[in-house]
């Protein structure tokens, strides 16, 4: 029989281990101004899911804030706490909450949502009869020339416009803005309201944000069907450092066990959601 001294020592060790685990932080890399994903006010859907996971793990939620553009991963997920310690095993943060499934920038989890690009049209501008993207291509040239469609560099929407002879009707936008006061969705919202553009082919989460900033029925949202070799639907995952298989496994379990809550959170932001195919072929957007 185990002695009382050994039993007490074992209980103390278990208590210390539990305490250390409970105090460990859930460290997230995030953009401080990127609705509907994340913000310093922690009101984006990434923030809400991170909060859910931290609570489930009994950990404190901590953020490393950095604009999500070129250099984001290098300055957050793979950046040592002390920049002078090149071989450090302590990093500024451990999880990027939203990356394309199979991204080669990180080791990705199982996908936790799937969305699509949509054609978002402001109502009351003379385009209320548009219910299918084919109508943009087939309409008379005189009317087609009046189109003002926002388009993005390296976007499937721009590729679609090029293949359908609509580039002359495009208003160019950068997918990564250097603006410290507006992210892409915020700028689109302002420009649509100012009538600088009438419509945009845009990723589902951004469309959901734009719609949420206006009265009900201000926009028509038409999903873009994948065609002509142009994919518009993508599955999104979470990212950890390459080689961090234990953390990936932990996140995969949370994604599976809390899938219903995750779905409710994302759907609450008006984001068009699709079923995640089983055995999705990994692809980067």
Tab-separated table of C-alpha atoms in Angstrom:
chain	number	residue	atom	x	y	z
A	1	UNK	CA	0.000	0.000	0.000
A	2	UNK	CA	1.267	3.464	-0.862
A	3	UNK	CA	2.507	5.397	2.168
A	4	UNK	CA	0.705	8.578	3.211
A	5	UNK	CA	3.866	10.577	2.480
A	6	UNK	CA	4.063	9.330	-1.126
A	7	UNK	CA	0.308	9.801	-1.603
A	8	UNK	CA	0.519	13.389	-0.321
A	9	UNK	CA	3.521	14.107	-2.549
A	10	UNK	CA	1.673	12.716	-5.573
A	11	UNK	CA	-1.389	14.825	-4.867
A	12	UNK	CA	0.764	17.945	-4.501
A	13	UNK	CA	2.511	17.231	-7.822
A	14	UNK	CA	-0.829	16.703	-9.561
A	15	UNK	CA	-2.170	19.934	-8.086
A	16	UNK	CA	0.892	21.862	-9.246
A	17	UNK	CA	0.626	20.376	-12.741
A	18	UNK	CA	-3.053	21.295	-12.936
A	19	UNK	CA	-2.330	24.804	-11.678
A	20	UNK	CA	0.404	25.329	-14.271
A	21	UNK	CA	-1.917	24.077	-17.007
A	22	UNK	CA	-4.754	26.327	-15.827
A	23	UNK	CA	-2.475	29.383	-15.760
A	24	UNK	CA	-1.005	28.761	-19.191
A	25	UNK	CA	-2.228	31.328	-21.699
A	26	UNK	CA	-4.062	30.689	-24.944
A	27	UNK	CA	-1.916	33.021	-27.066
A	28	UNK	CA	-3.541	34.275	-30.250
A	29	UNK	CA	-1.992	36.239	-33.134
A	30	UNK	CA	-4.554	38.742	-34.439
A	31	UNK	CA	-5.158	41.950	-36.344
A	32	UNK	CA	-6.287	44.853	-34.090
A	33	UNK	CA	-8.592	46.288	-36.787
A	34	UNK	CA	-10.012	43.613	-39.052
A	35	UNK	CA	-13.788	43.285	-38.790
A	36	UNK	CA	-15.554	40.921	-38.894
A	37	UNK	CA	-12.580	38.735	-37.925
A	38	UNK	CA	-10.868	40.483	-35.007
A	39	UNK	CA	-10.370	43.786	-33.227
A	40	UNK	CA	-8.839	45.141	-30.025
A	41	UNK	CA	-12.414	45.407	-28.719
A	42	UNK	CA	-12.538	41.611	-29.207
A	43	UNK	CA	-15.870	41.759	-30.999
A	44	UNK	CA	-14.943	39.751	-34.121
A	45	UNK	CA	-15.854	36.117	-34.692
A	46	UNK	CA	-12.203	35.062	-34.305
A	47	UNK	CA	-12.213	36.737	-30.887
A	48	UNK	CA	-15.388	34.938	-29.841
A	49	UNK	CA	-14.067	31.528	-30.909
A	50	UNK	CA	-10.721	32.177	-29.182
A	51	UNK	CA	-12.641	33.109	-26.037
A	52	UNK	CA	-14.632	29.869	-26.285
A	53	UNK	CA	-11.464	27.780	-26.639
A	54	UNK	CA	-9.591	29.535	-23.818
A	55	UNK	CA	-12.534	28.971	-21.490
A	56	UNK	CA	-12.728	25.306	-22.478
A	57	UNK	CA	-9.008	24.872	-21.755
A	58	UNK	CA	-9.132	26.842	-18.504
A	59	UNK	CA	-6.536	29.246	-19.861
A	60	UNK	CA	-6.150	32.998	-19.952
A	61	UNK	CA	-6.691	34.513	-23.390
A	62	UNK	CA	-3.786	36.688	-24.572
A	63	UNK	CA	-3.265	38.524	-27.858
A	64	UNK	CA	-0.314	39.658	-29.939
A	65	UNK	CA	-1.667	42.401	-32.179
A	66	UNK	CA	-0.240	43.018	-35.641
A	67	UNK	CA	-1.859	44.108	-38.954
A	68	UNK	CA	-2.719	41.004	-40.994
A	69	UNK	CA	-0.806	41.722	-44.168
A	70	UNK	CA	2.616	40.770	-45.579
A	71	UNK	CA	4.898	39.799	-42.696
A	72	UNK	CA	2.073	38.883	-40.322
A	73	UNK	CA	3.234	35.311	-39.598
A	74	UNK	CA	6.890	36.359	-39.354
A	75	UNK	CA	6.085	39.080	-36.826
A	76	UNK	CA	3.681	37.035	-34.707
A	77	UNK	CA	3.453	33.237	-34.872
A	78	UNK	CA	7.136	32.572	-35.594
A	79	UNK	CA	8.563	35.618	-33.792
A	80	UNK	CA	10.442	34.889	-30.509
A	81	UNK	CA	9.363	36.826	-27.426
A	82	UNK	CA	12.898	38.196	-27.284
A	83	UNK	CA	13.913	39.220	-30.803
A	84	UNK	CA	17.602	38.844	-29.895
A	85	UNK	CA	17.190	35.166	-28.978
A	86	UNK	CA	17.156	33.590	-32.434
A	87	UNK	CA	16.952	30.016	-31.102
A	88	UNK	CA	14.299	30.814	-28.490
A	89	UNK	CA	11.450	28.350	-27.989
A	90	UNK	CA	9.189	31.061	-26.575
A	91	UNK	CA	7.092	32.789	-29.203
A	92	UNK	CA	4.877	35.859	-29.127
A	93	UNK	CA	1.755	33.817	-29.887
A	94	UNK	CA	0.741	30.283	-30.788
A	95	UNK	CA	-2.461	30.318	-32.863
A	96	UNK	CA	-3.682	32.175	-35.945
A	97	UNK	CA	-7.448	31.806	-35.856
A	98	UNK	CA	-8.198	32.049	-39.579
A	99	UNK	CA	-6.052	30.715	-42.449
A	100	UNK	CA	-6.911	28.857	-45.673
A	101	UNK	CA	-6.936	25.100	-45.193
A	102	UNK	CA	-3.586	23.704	-46.265
A	103	UNK	CA	-1.761	27.047	-46.205
A	104	UNK	CA	1.991	26.476	-46.466
A	105	UNK	CA	2.648	29.396	-44.107
A	106	UNK	CA	1.505	27.335	-41.114
A	107	UNK	CA	0.508	23.863	-40.003
A	108	UNK	CA	-3.268	23.972	-40.362
A	109	UNK	CA	-6.019	22.331	-38.356
A	110	UNK	CA	-9.076	20.641	-39.739
A	111	UNK	CA	-11.309	23.281	-41.379
A	112	UNK	CA	-13.909	24.810	-39.079
A	113	UNK	CA	-15.958	26.756	-41.638
A	114	UNK	CA	-16.399	27.062	-45.369
A	115	UNK	CA	-17.670	30.124	-47.211
A	116	UNK	CA	-17.869	31.494	-50.714
A	117	UNK	CA	-17.303	34.659	-52.681
A	118	UNK	CA	-20.528	36.520	-53.439
A	119	UNK	CA	-21.699	39.264	-55.747
A	120	UNK	CA	-22.951	41.937	-53.341
A	121	UNK	CA	-25.208	44.551	-54.974
A	122	UNK	CA	-26.476	47.754	-53.363
A	123	UNK	CA	-30.233	48.029	-53.876
A	124	UNK	CA	-31.936	51.034	-55.396
A	125	UNK	CA	-29.165	51.781	-57.903
A	126	UNK	CA	-30.832	50.336	-60.998
A	127	UNK	CA	-29.551	46.780	-60.550
A	128	UNK	CA	-32.346	45.263	-58.474
A	129	UNK	CA	-33.283	42.901	-61.318
A	130	UNK	CA	-29.922	41.106	-61.102
A	131	UNK	CA	-30.400	37.693	-59.491
A	132	UNK	CA	-27.688	35.725	-61.311
A	133	UNK	CA	-24.091	36.606	-62.179
A	134	UNK	CA	-24.707	35.524	-65.788
A	135	UNK	CA	-26.936	38.579	-66.216
A	136	UNK	CA	-23.894	40.851	-65.903
A	137	UNK	CA	-22.300	39.108	-68.870
A	138	UNK	CA	-25.406	38.898	-71.059
A	139	UNK	CA	-26.848	42.398	-70.553
A	140	UNK	CA	-26.732	44.903	-73.443
A	141	UNK	CA	-23.384	46.661	-73.848
A	142	UNK	CA	-24.911	50.115	-73.252
A	143	UNK	CA	-26.131	49.025	-69.824
A	144	UNK	CA	-23.030	46.971	-69.080
A	145	UNK	CA	-20.853	50.067	-69.507
A	146	UNK	CA	-22.621	51.659	-66.511
A	147	UNK	CA	-21.472	48.925	-64.127
A	148	UNK	CA	-19.166	49.892	-61.235
A	149	UNK	CA	-17.813	46.673	-59.725
A	150	UNK	CA	-15.137	46.660	-57.028
A	151	UNK	CA	-12.383	44.144	-57.759
A	152	UNK	CA	-9.257	42.974	-55.940
A	153	UNK	CA	-5.735	42.055	-56.930
A	154	UNK	CA	-5.128	38.276	-57.020
A	155	UNK	CA	-8.813	37.590	-56.463
A	156	UNK	CA	-10.963	34.928	-58.176
A	157	UNK	CA	-13.521	37.700	-58.709
A	158	UNK	CA	-11.065	39.667	-60.828
A	159	UNK	CA	-10.168	36.518	-62.785
A	160	UNK	CA	-13.878	35.939	-63.421
A	161	UNK	CA	-14.350	39.529	-64.615
A	162	UNK	CA	-11.379	39.223	-66.958
A	163	UNK	CA	-12.679	35.988	-68.477
A	164	UNK	CA	-16.097	37.563	-69.006
A	165	UNK	CA	-14.915	40.831	-70.520
A	166	UNK	CA	-15.871	43.023	-67.554
A	167	UNK	CA	-12.478	44.420	-66.514
A	168	UNK	CA	-13.307	47.859	-67.937
A	169	UNK	CA	-16.176	48.059	-65.450
A	170	UNK	CA	-13.890	47.206	-62.525
A	171	UNK	CA	-12.878	49.606	-59.750
A	172	UNK	CA	-9.537	48.302	-58.352
A	173	UNK	CA	-8.964	47.736	-54.640
A	174	UNK	CA	-6.005	46.263	-52.766
A	175	UNK	CA	-6.714	43.095	-50.788
A	176	UNK	CA	-4.226	44.220	-48.109
A	177	UNK	CA	-4.736	47.823	-47.088
A	178	UNK	CA	-2.094	49.966	-45.433
A	179	UNK	CA	-4.831	52.092	-43.878
A	180	UNK	CA	-4.655	52.196	-40.066
A	181	UNK	CA	-8.263	53.387	-39.783
A	182	UNK	CA	-10.094	51.150	-42.264
A	183	UNK	CA	-9.717	47.535	-43.236
A	184	UNK	CA	-10.967	46.337	-46.640
A	185	UNK	CA	-14.521	45.628	-45.457
A	186	UNK	CA	-14.780	49.008	-43.747
A	187	UNK	CA	-13.590	50.830	-46.873
A	188	UNK	CA	-16.013	48.931	-49.106
A	189	UNK	CA	-18.858	49.782	-46.733
A	190	UNK	CA	-18.001	53.492	-46.939
A	191	UNK	CA	-17.567	53.503	-50.715
A	192	UNK	CA	-20.806	51.616	-51.332
A	193	UNK	CA	-22.688	54.089	-49.158
A	194	UNK	CA	-20.990	56.986	-50.971
A	195	UNK	CA	-22.057	55.425	-54.316
A	196	UNK	CA	-18.473	55.217	-55.558
A	197	UNK	CA	-19.277	51.594	-56.401
A	198	UNK	CA	-22.578	49.749	-56.853
A	199	UNK	CA	-21.434	46.174	-56.348
A	200	UNK	CA	-18.468	44.016	-55.427
A	201	UNK	CA	-17.378	40.397	-55.808
A	202	UNK	CA	-16.159	39.773	-52.294
A	203	UNK	CA	-15.313	36.991	-49.827
A	204	UNK	CA	-18.301	35.899	-47.717
A	205	UNK	CA	-17.158	37.157	-44.276
A	206	UNK	CA	-16.475	40.652	-45.681
A	207	UNK	CA	-19.880	40.652	-47.360
A	208	UNK	CA	-21.490	39.695	-44.060
A	209	UNK	CA	-19.832	42.652	-42.350
A	210	UNK	CA	-20.897	45.137	-45.042
A	211	UNK	CA	-24.515	43.941	-44.878
A	212	UNK	CA	-24.493	44.228	-41.068
A	213	UNK	CA	-23.592	47.932	-41.265
A	214	UNK	CA	-26.752	48.938	-43.149
A	215	UNK	CA	-30.526	48.617	-42.653
A	216	UNK	CA	-32.093	45.291	-43.526
A	217	UNK	CA	-32.636	44.608	-47.259
A	218	UNK	CA	-30.042	47.182	-48.353
A	219	UNK	CA	-28.157	44.592	-50.411
A	220	UNK	CA	-28.658	41.599	-52.669
A	221	UNK	CA	-26.148	38.810	-51.990
A	222	UNK	CA	-25.620	36.315	-54.815
A	223	UNK	CA	-23.188	33.388	-54.276
A	224	UNK	CA	-20.568	33.055	-57.014
A	225	UNK	CA	-20.712	29.565	-58.566
A	226	UNK	CA	-17.360	27.950	-59.275
A	227	UNK	CA	-16.982	27.832	-63.057
A	228	UNK	CA	-14.490	28.221	-65.899
A	229	UNK	CA	-11.864	26.666	-63.647
A	230	UNK	CA	-12.270	29.462	-61.064
A	231	UNK	CA	-12.925	28.265	-57.488
A	232	UNK	CA	-14.968	30.606	-55.285
A	233	UNK	CA	-15.576	28.322	-52.284
A	234	UNK	CA	-12.860	27.809	-49.667
A	235	UNK	CA	-12.523	25.999	-46.348
A	236	UNK	CA	-10.844	27.878	-43.511
A	237	UNK	CA	-8.808	26.491	-40.623
A	238	UNK	CA	-6.612	27.623	-37.754
A	239	UNK	CA	-2.844	27.787	-38.042
A	240	UNK	CA	0.001	26.867	-35.696
A	241	UNK	CA	3.761	26.773	-36.218
A	242	UNK	CA	4.999	24.087	-38.595
A	243	UNK	CA	5.903	21.066	-36.484
A	244	UNK	CA	3.595	22.008	-33.583
A	245	UNK	CA	1.572	18.820	-33.979
A	246	UNK	CA	0.462	18.619	-30.336
A	247	UNK	CA	-1.221	22.016	-30.483
A	248	UNK	CA	-2.812	21.165	-33.824
A	249	UNK	CA	-4.239	17.962	-32.323
A	250	UNK	CA	-5.609	19.906	-29.346
A	251	UNK	CA	-7.288	22.456	-31.624
A	252	UNK	CA	-8.690	19.708	-33.872
A	253	UNK	CA	-10.408	18.155	-30.846
A	254	UNK	CA	-11.865	21.517	-29.819
A	255	UNK	CA	-13.089	22.184	-33.355
A	256	UNK	CA	-14.841	18.805	-33.389
A	257	UNK	CA	-16.324	18.991	-29.903
A	258	UNK	CA	-17.471	22.620	-30.182
A	259	UNK	CA	-18.548	22.624	-33.835
A	260	UNK	CA	-22.128	23.647	-33.030
A	261	UNK	CA	-21.027	26.664	-30.957
A	262	UNK	CA	-18.504	27.669	-33.625
A	263	UNK	CA	-21.194	27.507	-36.311
A	264	UNK	CA	-23.557	29.662	-34.216
A	265	UNK	CA	-20.865	32.273	-33.635
A	266	UNK	CA	-19.957	32.601	-37.317
A	267	UNK	CA	-23.567	32.500	-38.541
A	268	UNK	CA	-24.325	35.353	-36.124
A	269	UNK	CA	-22.139	37.618	-38.275
A	270	UNK	CA	-24.273	37.062	-41.386
A	271	UNK	CA	-21.541	35.093	-43.115
A	272	UNK	CA	-22.711	32.732	-45.874
A	273	UNK	CA	-21.727	29.233	-44.758
A	274	UNK	CA	-21.416	26.031	-46.758
A	275	UNK	CA	-21.038	22.419	-45.678
A	276	UNK	CA	-17.411	21.401	-45.269
A	277	UNK	CA	-16.716	18.521	-47.675
A	278	UNK	CA	-15.254	15.410	-46.113
A	279	UNK	CA	-11.685	14.866	-47.199
A	280	UNK	CA	-11.426	18.354	-48.725
A	281	UNK	CA	-8.493	18.665	-51.094
A	282	UNK	CA	-6.257	21.265	-49.498
A	283	UNK	CA	-5.943	24.490	-51.420
A	284	UNK	CA	-4.771	28.011	-50.741
A	285	UNK	CA	-6.749	31.135	-51.617
